[in-house]
XYZ file of C-alpha atoms in Angstrom:
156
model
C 83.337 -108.011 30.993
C 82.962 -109.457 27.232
C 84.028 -112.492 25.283
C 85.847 -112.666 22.327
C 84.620 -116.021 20.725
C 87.266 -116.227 18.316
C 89.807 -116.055 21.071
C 88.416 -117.741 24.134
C 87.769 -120.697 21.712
C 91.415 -121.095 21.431
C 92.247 -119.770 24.536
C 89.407 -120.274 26.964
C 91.300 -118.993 30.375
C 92.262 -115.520 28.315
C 91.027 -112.951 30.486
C 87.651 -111.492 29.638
C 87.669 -107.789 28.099
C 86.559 -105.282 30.344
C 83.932 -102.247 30.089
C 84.478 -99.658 27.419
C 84.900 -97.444 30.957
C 88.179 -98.741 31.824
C 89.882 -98.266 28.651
C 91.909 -94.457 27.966
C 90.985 -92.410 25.154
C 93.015 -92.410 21.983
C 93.315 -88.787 21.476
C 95.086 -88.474 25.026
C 98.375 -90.503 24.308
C 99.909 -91.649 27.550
C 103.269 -90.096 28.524
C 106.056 -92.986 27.855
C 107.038 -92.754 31.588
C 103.575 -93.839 32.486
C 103.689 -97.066 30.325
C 102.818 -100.213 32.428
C 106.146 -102.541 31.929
C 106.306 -104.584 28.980
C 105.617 -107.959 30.521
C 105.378 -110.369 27.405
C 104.865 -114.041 27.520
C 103.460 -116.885 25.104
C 100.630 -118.843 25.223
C 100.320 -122.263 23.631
C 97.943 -123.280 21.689
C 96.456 -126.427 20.098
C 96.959 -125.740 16.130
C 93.932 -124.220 14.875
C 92.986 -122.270 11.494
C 91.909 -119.037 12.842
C 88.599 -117.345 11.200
C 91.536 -114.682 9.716
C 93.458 -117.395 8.222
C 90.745 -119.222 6.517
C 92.280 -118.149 3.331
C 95.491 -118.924 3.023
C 95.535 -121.764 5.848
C 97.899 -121.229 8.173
C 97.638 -123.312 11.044
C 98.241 -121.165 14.769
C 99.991 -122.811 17.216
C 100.955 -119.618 20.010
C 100.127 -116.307 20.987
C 101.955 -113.788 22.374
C 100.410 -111.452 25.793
C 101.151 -108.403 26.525
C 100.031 -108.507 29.998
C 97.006 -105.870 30.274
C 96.476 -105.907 26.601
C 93.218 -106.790 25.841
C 94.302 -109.195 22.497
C 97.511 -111.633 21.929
C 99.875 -108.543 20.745
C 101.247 -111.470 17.921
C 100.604 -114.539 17.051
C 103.077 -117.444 15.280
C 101.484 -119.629 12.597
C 102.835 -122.994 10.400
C 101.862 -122.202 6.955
C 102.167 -124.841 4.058
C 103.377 -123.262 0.939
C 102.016 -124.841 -2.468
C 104.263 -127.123 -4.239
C 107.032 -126.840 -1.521
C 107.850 -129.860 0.667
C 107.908 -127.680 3.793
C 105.851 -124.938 4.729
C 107.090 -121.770 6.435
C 106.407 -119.843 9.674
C 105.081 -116.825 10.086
C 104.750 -114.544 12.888
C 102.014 -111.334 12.960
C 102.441 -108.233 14.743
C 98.771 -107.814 16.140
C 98.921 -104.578 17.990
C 96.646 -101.672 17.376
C 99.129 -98.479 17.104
C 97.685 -95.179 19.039
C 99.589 -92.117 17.990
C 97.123 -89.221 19.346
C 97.305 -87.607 16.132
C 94.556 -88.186 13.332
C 96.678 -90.311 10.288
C 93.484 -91.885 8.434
C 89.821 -90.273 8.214
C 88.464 -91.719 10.620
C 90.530 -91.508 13.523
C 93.820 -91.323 15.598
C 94.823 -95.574 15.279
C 95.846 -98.105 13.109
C 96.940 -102.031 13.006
C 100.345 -102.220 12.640
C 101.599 -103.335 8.993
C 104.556 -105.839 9.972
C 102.196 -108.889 8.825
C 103.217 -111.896 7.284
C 107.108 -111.980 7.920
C 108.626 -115.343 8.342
C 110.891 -117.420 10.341
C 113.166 -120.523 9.277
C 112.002 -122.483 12.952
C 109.013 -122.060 15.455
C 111.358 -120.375 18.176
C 112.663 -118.106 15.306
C 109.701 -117.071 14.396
C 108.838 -116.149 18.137
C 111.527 -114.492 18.920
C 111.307 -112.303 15.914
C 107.506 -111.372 16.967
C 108.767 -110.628 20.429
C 111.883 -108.710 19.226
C 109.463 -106.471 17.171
C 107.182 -106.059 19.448
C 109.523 -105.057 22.327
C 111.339 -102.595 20.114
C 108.373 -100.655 18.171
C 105.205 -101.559 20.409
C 106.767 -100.903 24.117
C 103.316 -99.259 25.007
C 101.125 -102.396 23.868
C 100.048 -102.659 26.960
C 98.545 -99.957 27.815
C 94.543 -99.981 27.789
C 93.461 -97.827 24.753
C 89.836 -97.761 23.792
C 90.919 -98.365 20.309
C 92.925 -101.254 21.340
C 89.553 -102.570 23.092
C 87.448 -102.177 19.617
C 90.557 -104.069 17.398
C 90.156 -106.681 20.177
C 86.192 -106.902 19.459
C 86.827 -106.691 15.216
C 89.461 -109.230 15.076
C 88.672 -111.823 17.655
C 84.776 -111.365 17.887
């Protein structure tokens, strides 16, 4: 069992990540009718600048679990916008896609590219990132090793 400092410093009763060992290899795709149901819920969080959004400031307020993932699968964030009087939100698909076939050089995965779209309210926001995610991520829970190493890259 690991920590993921970035995340347990938000979120300190996330569960831990387990051993490379219990995670599925990403060249064996599981069969959809062996997915684990889709159990999403949100997390709150107090408002921090994650390490990610150091840039361009945007403040987190909630994650989104996929129960069994190993990461939040999204996240929704309150970003100010410069020389507007309100900022925006934003919600971020955070899910690690495993297709079992190789689509970049170095292997058979990739973070899915739905990043940055915004909401007019919080709850709009989150129920965009949970539409999205329940419609082209309905295997986000299942335990990938891939899905383990985004975990350890983006939240360690």
């Amino acid at each position: 069992m690991e920590r993921l400092p970035h995340l347990h410093h938000v979120r300190p009763d996330w569960p831990l990540l387990a051993a490379p060992g219990e995670f599925l290899p990403d060249d064996q795709p599981v069969p959809a009718d062996q997915w684990p149901t889709l159990n999403l819920r949100w997390w709150e969080t107090r408002p921090v600048v994650l390490p990610f959004d150091e840039p361009n400031g945007a403040v987190t307020g909630c994650l989104l679990e996929a129960v069994g993932a190993p990461a939040p699968v999204a996240l929704v964030s309150y970003r100010q916008e410069p020389g507007a009087r309100r900022g925006r939100w934003v919600w971020r698909c955070e899910v690690h896609v495993i297709t079992g076939e190789t689509v970049a050089a170095d292997g058979f995965n990739f973070d899915c590219p739905t990043i940055g779209r915004t909401g007019t309210t919080r709850d709009g926001a989150r129920e965009s990132a949970a539409a999205h995610i329940a419609s082209q991520h309905p295997d986000a829970a299942v335990p990938y090793l891939g899905r383990r190493q985004h975990a350890l890259r983006r939240w360690a």
